[in-house]
PDB file of C-alpha atoms in Angstrom:
ATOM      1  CA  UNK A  98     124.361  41.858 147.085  1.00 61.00           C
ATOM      2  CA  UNK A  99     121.007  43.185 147.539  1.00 63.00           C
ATOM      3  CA  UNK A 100     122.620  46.858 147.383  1.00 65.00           C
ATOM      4  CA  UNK A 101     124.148  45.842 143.810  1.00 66.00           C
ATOM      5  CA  UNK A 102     120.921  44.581 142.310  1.00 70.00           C
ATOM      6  CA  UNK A 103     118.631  47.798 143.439  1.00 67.00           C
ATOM      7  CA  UNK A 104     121.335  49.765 141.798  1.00 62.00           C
ATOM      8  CA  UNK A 105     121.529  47.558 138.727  1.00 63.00           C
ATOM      9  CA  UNK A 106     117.680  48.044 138.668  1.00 64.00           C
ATOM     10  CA  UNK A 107     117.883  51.777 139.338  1.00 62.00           C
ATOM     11  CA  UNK A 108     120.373  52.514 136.476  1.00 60.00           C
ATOM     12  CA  UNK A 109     117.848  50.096 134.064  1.00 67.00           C
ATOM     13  CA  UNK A 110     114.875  51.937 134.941  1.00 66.00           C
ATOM     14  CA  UNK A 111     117.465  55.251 134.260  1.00 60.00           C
ATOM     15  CA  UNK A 112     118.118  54.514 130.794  1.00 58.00           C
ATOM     16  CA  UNK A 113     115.216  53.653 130.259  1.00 60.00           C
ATOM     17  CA  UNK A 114     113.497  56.522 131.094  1.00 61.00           C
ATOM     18  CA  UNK A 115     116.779  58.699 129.232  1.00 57.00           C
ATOM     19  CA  UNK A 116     116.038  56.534 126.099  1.00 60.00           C
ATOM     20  CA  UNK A 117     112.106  57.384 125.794  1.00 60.00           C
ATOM     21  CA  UNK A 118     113.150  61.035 126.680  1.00 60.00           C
ATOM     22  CA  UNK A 119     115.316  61.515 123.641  1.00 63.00           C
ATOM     23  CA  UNK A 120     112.571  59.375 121.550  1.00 69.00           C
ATOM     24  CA  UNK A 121     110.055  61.689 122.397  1.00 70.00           C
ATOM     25  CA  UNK A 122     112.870  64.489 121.349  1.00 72.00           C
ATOM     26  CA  UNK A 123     113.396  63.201 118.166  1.00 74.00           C
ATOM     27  CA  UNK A 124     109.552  63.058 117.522  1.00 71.00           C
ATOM     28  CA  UNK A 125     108.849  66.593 118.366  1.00 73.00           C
ATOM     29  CA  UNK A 126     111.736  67.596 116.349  1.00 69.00           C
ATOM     30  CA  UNK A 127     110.575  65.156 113.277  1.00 75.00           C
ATOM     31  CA  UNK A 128     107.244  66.743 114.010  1.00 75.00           C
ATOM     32  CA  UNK A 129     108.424  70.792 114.103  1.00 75.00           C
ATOM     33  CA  UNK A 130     110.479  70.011 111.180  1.00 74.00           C
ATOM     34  CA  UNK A 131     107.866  68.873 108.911  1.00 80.00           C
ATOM     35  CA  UNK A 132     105.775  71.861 110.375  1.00 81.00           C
ATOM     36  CA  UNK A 133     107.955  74.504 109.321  1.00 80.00           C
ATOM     37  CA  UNK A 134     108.928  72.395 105.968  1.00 82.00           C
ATOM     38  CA  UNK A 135     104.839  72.585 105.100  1.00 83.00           C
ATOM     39  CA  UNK A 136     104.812  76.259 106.331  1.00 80.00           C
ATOM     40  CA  UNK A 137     107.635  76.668 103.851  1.00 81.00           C
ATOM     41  CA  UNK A 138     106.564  75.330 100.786  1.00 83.00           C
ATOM     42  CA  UNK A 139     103.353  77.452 101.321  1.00 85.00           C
ATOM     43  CA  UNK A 140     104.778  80.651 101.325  1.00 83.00           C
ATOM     44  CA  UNK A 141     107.435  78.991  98.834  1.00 82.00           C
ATOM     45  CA  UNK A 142     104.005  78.190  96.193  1.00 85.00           C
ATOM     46  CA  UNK A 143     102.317  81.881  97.151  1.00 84.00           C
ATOM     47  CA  UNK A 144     104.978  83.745  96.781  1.00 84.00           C
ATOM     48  CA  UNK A 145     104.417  85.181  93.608  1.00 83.00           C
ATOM     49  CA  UNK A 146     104.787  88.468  92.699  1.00 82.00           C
ATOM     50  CA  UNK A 147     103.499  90.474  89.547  1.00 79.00           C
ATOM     51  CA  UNK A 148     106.772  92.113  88.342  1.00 67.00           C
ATOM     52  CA  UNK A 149     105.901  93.461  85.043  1.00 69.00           C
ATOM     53  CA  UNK A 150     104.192  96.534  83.951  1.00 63.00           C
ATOM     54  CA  UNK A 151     100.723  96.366  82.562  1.00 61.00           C
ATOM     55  CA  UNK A 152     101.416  98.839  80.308  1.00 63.00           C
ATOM     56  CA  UNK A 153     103.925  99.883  77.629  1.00 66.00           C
ATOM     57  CA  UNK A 154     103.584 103.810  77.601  1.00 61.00           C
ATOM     58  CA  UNK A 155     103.494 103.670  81.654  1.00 61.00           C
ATOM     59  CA  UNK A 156     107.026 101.405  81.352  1.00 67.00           C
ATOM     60  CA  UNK A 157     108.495 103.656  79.587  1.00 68.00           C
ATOM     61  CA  UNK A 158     107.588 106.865  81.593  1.00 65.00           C
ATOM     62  CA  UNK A 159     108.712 104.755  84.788  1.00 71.00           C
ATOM     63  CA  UNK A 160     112.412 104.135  82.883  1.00 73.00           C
ATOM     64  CA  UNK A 161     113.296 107.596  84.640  1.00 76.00           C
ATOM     65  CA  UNK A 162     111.639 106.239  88.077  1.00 81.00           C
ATOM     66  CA  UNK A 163     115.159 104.561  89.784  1.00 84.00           C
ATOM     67  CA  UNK A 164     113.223 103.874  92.893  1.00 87.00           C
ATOM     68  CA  UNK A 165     110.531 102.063  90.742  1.00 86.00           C
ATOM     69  CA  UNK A 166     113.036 100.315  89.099  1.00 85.00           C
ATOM     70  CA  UNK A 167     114.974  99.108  91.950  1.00 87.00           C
ATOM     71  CA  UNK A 168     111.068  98.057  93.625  1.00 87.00           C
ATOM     72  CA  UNK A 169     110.054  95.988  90.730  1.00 86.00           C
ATOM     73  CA  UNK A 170     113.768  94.683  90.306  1.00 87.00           C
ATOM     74  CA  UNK A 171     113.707  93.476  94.233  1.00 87.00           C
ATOM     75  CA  UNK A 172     110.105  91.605  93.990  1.00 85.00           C
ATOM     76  CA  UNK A 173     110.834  90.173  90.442  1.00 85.00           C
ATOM     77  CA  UNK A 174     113.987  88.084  92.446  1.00 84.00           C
ATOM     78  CA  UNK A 175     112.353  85.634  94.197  1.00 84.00           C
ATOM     79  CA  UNK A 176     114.231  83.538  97.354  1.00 83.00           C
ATOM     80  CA  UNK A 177     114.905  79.949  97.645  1.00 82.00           C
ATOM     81  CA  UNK A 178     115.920  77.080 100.099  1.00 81.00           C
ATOM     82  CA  UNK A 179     114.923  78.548 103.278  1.00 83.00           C
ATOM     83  CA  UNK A 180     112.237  80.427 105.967  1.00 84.00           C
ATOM     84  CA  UNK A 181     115.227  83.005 106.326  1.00 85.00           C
ATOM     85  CA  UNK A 182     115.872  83.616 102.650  1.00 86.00           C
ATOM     86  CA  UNK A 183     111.851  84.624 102.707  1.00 86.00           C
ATOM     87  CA  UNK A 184     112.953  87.067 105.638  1.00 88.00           C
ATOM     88  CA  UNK A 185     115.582  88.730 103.925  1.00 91.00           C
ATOM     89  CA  UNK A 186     113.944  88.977 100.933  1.00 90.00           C
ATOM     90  CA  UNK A 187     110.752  90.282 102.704  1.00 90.00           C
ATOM     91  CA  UNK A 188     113.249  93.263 104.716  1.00 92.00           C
ATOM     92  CA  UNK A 189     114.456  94.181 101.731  1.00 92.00           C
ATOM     93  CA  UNK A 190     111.270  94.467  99.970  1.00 90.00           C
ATOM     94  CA  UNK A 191     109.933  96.400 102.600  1.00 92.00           C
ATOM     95  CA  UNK A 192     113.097  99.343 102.620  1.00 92.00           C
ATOM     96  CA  UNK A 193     112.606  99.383  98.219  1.00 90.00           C
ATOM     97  CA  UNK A 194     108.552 100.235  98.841  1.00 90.00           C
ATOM     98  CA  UNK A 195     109.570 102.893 101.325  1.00 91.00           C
ATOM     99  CA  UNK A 196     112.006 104.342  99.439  1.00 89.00           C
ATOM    100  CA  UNK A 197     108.629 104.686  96.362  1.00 87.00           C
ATOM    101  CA  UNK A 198     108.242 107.945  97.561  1.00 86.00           C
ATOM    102  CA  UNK A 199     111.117 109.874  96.928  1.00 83.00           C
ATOM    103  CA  UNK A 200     111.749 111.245  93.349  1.00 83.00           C
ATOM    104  CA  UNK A 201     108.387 110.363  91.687  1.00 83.00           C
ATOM    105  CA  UNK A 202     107.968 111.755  88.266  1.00 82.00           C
ATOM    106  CA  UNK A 203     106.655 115.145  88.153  1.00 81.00           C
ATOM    107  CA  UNK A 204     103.488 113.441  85.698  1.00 81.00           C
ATOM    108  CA  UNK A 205     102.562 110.661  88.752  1.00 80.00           C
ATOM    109  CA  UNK A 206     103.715 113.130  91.934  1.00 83.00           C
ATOM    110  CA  UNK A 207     100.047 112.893  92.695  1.00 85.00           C
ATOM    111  CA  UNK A 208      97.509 112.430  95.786  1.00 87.00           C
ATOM    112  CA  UNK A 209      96.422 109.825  94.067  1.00 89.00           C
ATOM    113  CA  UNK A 210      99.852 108.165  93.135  1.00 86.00           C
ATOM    114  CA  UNK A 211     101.009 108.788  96.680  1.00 89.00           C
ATOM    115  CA  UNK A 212      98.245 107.476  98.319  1.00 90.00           C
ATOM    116  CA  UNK A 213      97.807 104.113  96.675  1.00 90.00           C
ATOM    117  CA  UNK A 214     102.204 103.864  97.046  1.00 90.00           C
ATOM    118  CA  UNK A 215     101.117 104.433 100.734  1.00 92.00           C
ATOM    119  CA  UNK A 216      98.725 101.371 100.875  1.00 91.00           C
ATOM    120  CA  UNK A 217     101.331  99.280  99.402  1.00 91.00           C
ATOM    121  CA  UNK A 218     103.734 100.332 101.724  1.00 91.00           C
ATOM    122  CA  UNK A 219     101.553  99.449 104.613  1.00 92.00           C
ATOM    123  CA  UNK A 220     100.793  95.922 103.031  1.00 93.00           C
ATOM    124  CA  UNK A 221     104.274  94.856 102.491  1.00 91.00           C
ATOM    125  CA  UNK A 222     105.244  96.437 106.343  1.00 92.00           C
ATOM    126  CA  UNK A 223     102.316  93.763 107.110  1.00 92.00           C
ATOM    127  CA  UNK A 224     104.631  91.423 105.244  1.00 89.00           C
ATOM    128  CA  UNK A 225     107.457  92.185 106.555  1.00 90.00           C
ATOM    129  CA  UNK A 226     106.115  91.827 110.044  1.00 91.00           C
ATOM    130  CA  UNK A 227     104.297  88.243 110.160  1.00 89.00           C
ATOM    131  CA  UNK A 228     107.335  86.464 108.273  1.00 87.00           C
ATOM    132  CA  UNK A 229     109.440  87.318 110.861  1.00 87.00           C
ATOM    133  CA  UNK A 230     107.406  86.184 114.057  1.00 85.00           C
ATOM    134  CA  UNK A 231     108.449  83.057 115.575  1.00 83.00           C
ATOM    135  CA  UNK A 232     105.283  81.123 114.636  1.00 86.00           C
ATOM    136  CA  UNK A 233     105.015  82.489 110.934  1.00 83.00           C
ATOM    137  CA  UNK A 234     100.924  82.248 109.702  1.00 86.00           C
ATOM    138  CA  UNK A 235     101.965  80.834 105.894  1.00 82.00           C
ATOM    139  CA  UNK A 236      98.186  81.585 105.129  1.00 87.00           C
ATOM    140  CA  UNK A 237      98.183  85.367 106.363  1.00 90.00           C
ATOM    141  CA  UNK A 238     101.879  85.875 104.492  1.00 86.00           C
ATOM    142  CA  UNK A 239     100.076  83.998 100.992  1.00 88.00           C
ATOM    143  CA  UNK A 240      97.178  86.383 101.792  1.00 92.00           C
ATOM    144  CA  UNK A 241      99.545  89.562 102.028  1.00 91.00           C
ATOM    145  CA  UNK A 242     101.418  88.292  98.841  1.00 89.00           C
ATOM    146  CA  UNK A 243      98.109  88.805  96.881  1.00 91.00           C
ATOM    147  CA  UNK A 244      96.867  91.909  98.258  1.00 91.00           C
ATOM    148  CA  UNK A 245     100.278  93.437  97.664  1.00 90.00           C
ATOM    149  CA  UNK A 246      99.687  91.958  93.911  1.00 90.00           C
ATOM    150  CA  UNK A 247      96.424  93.931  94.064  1.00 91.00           C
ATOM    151  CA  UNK A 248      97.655  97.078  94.951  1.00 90.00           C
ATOM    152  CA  UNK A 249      99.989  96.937  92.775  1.00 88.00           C
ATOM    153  CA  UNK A 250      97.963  96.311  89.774  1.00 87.00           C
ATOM    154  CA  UNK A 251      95.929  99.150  90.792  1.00 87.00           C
ATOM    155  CA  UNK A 252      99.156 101.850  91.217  1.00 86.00           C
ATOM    156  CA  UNK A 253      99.765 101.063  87.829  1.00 84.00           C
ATOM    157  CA  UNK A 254      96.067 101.422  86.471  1.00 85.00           C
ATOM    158  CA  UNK A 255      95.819 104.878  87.631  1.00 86.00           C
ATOM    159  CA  UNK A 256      99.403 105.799  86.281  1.00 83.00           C
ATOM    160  CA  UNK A 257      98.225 104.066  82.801  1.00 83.00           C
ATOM    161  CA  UNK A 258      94.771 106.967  83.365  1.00 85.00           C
ATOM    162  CA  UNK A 259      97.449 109.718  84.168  1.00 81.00           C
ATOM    163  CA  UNK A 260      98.846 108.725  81.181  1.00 79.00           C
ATOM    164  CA  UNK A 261      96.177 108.058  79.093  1.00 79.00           C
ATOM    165  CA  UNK A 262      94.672 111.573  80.430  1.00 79.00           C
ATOM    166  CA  UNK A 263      97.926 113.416  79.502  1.00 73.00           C
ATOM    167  CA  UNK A 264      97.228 112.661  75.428  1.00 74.00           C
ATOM    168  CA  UNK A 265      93.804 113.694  75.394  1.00 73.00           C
ATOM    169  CA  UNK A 266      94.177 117.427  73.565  1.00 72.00           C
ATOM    170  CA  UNK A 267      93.262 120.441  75.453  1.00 64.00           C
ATOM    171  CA  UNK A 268      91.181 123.158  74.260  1.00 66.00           C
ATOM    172  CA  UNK A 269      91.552 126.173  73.417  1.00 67.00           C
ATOM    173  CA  UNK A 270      91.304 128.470  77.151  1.00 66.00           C
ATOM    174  CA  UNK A 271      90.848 125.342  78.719  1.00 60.00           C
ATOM    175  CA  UNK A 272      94.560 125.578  80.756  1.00 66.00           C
ATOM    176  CA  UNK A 273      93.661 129.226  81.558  1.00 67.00           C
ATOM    177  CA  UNK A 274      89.925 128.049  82.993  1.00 64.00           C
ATOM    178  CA  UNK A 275      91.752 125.242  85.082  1.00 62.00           C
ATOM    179  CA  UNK A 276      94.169 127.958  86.331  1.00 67.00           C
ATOM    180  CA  UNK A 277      91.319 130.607  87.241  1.00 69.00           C
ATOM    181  CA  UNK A 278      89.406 127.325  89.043  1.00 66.00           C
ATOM    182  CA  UNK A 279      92.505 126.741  91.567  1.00 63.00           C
ATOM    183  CA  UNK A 280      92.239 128.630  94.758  1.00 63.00           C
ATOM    184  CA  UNK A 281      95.554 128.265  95.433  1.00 63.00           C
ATOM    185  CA  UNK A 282      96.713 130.374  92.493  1.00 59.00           C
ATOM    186  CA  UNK A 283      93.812 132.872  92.893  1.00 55.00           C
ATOM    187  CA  UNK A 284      94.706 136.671  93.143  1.00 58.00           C
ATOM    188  CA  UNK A 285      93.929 137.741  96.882  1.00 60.00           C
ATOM    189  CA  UNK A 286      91.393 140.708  97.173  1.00 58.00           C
ATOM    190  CA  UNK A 287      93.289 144.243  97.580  1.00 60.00           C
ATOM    191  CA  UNK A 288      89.962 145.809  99.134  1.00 59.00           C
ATOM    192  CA  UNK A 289      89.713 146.390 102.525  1.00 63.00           C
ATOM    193  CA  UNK A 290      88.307 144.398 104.809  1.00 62.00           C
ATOM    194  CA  UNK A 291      85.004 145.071 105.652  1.00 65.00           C
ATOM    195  CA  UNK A 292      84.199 146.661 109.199  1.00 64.00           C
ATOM    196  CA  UNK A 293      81.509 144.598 111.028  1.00 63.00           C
ATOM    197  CA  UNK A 294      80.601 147.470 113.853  1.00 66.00           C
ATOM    198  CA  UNK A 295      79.821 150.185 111.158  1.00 60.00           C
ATOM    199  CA  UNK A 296      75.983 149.367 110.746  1.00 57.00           C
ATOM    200  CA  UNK A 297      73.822 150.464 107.685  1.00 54.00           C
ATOM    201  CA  UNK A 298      71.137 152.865 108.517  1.00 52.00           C
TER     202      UNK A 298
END
């Protein structure tokens, strides 16, 4: 008898302890859930990017620009529903800016062009990178968002200047004074070289 009510007690005190277990469970769940549902509607409100060009005559010189297209086309869509959507949407963001820098237009294929596509690049690698760790910082990825905005608004400043540049009339033996000012271009001597051991008297 004794035996039956020690086991009785044993298998209270068992279910018992199973029950507050799986309450404590639930609350950590309840509680990671409305962590990643807050972390989520963060990145969900920041997530905006700036998908149109600033200026006409640029737009229209990028029509040509497929890659360009494609890049703009791919931020302009923006995900819903889930963290993973994000992801996907942040990988394939990421492979459209890398792809920038093949076929620029001859007008834009410039050092300064390609180095302000390069900083963009980098930013939305950044992107890519903290909105797929396990722990995602919402405040770093609304942070990238922006800077990626930036940069963006400042690619297309200097190809409205390029632009902009390109109408302003040239004058007359000004292409030819350019040309004579590039050492790349310039005519190598046909003297020869000078000896350094013959000495002057």
């Amino acid at each position: 008898m004794k035996y039956k009510i020690s086991l009785l007690l044993l298998l209270t005190i068992v279910l018992f302890s199973c029950q507050s277990n799986d309450e404590r469970r639930l609350a950590e769940n309840a509680k990671e859930a409305k962590k990643k549902e807050a972390i989520f509607n963060n990145i969900n409100k920041g997530w905006t990017f700036i998908d149109e060009p600033i200026n006409e005559i640029s737009e229209s010189k990028l029509n040509s620009w497929t890659e360009w297209r494609d890049f703009m086309k791919e931020i302009g869509d923006k995900p819903r529903k889930t963290i993973g959507a994000f992801q996907k949407k942040s990988t394939a963001i990421s492979k459209k800016a890398m792809a920038l820098n093949n076929n620029i237009p001859s007008e834009f294929n410039l050092p300064q062009i390609k180095s302000r596509i390069s900083i963009l690049v980098t930013k939305i690698k950044m992107l890519d990178l903290f909105i797929h760790l396990s722990k995602i910082p919402d405040d770093k990825v609304v942070f990238l968002v922006q800077e990626i905005n930036k940069e963006l608004i400042s690619l297309e400043r200097q190809m409205d200047k390029i632009v902009e540049k390109a109408k302003i009339p040239k004058e007359q033996g000004e292409e030819d004074f350019l040309r004579m000012l590039d050492t790349t271009r310039a005519i190598k001597s046909s003297a020869p070289p000078i000896d350094k051991n013959l000495q002057v008297e």
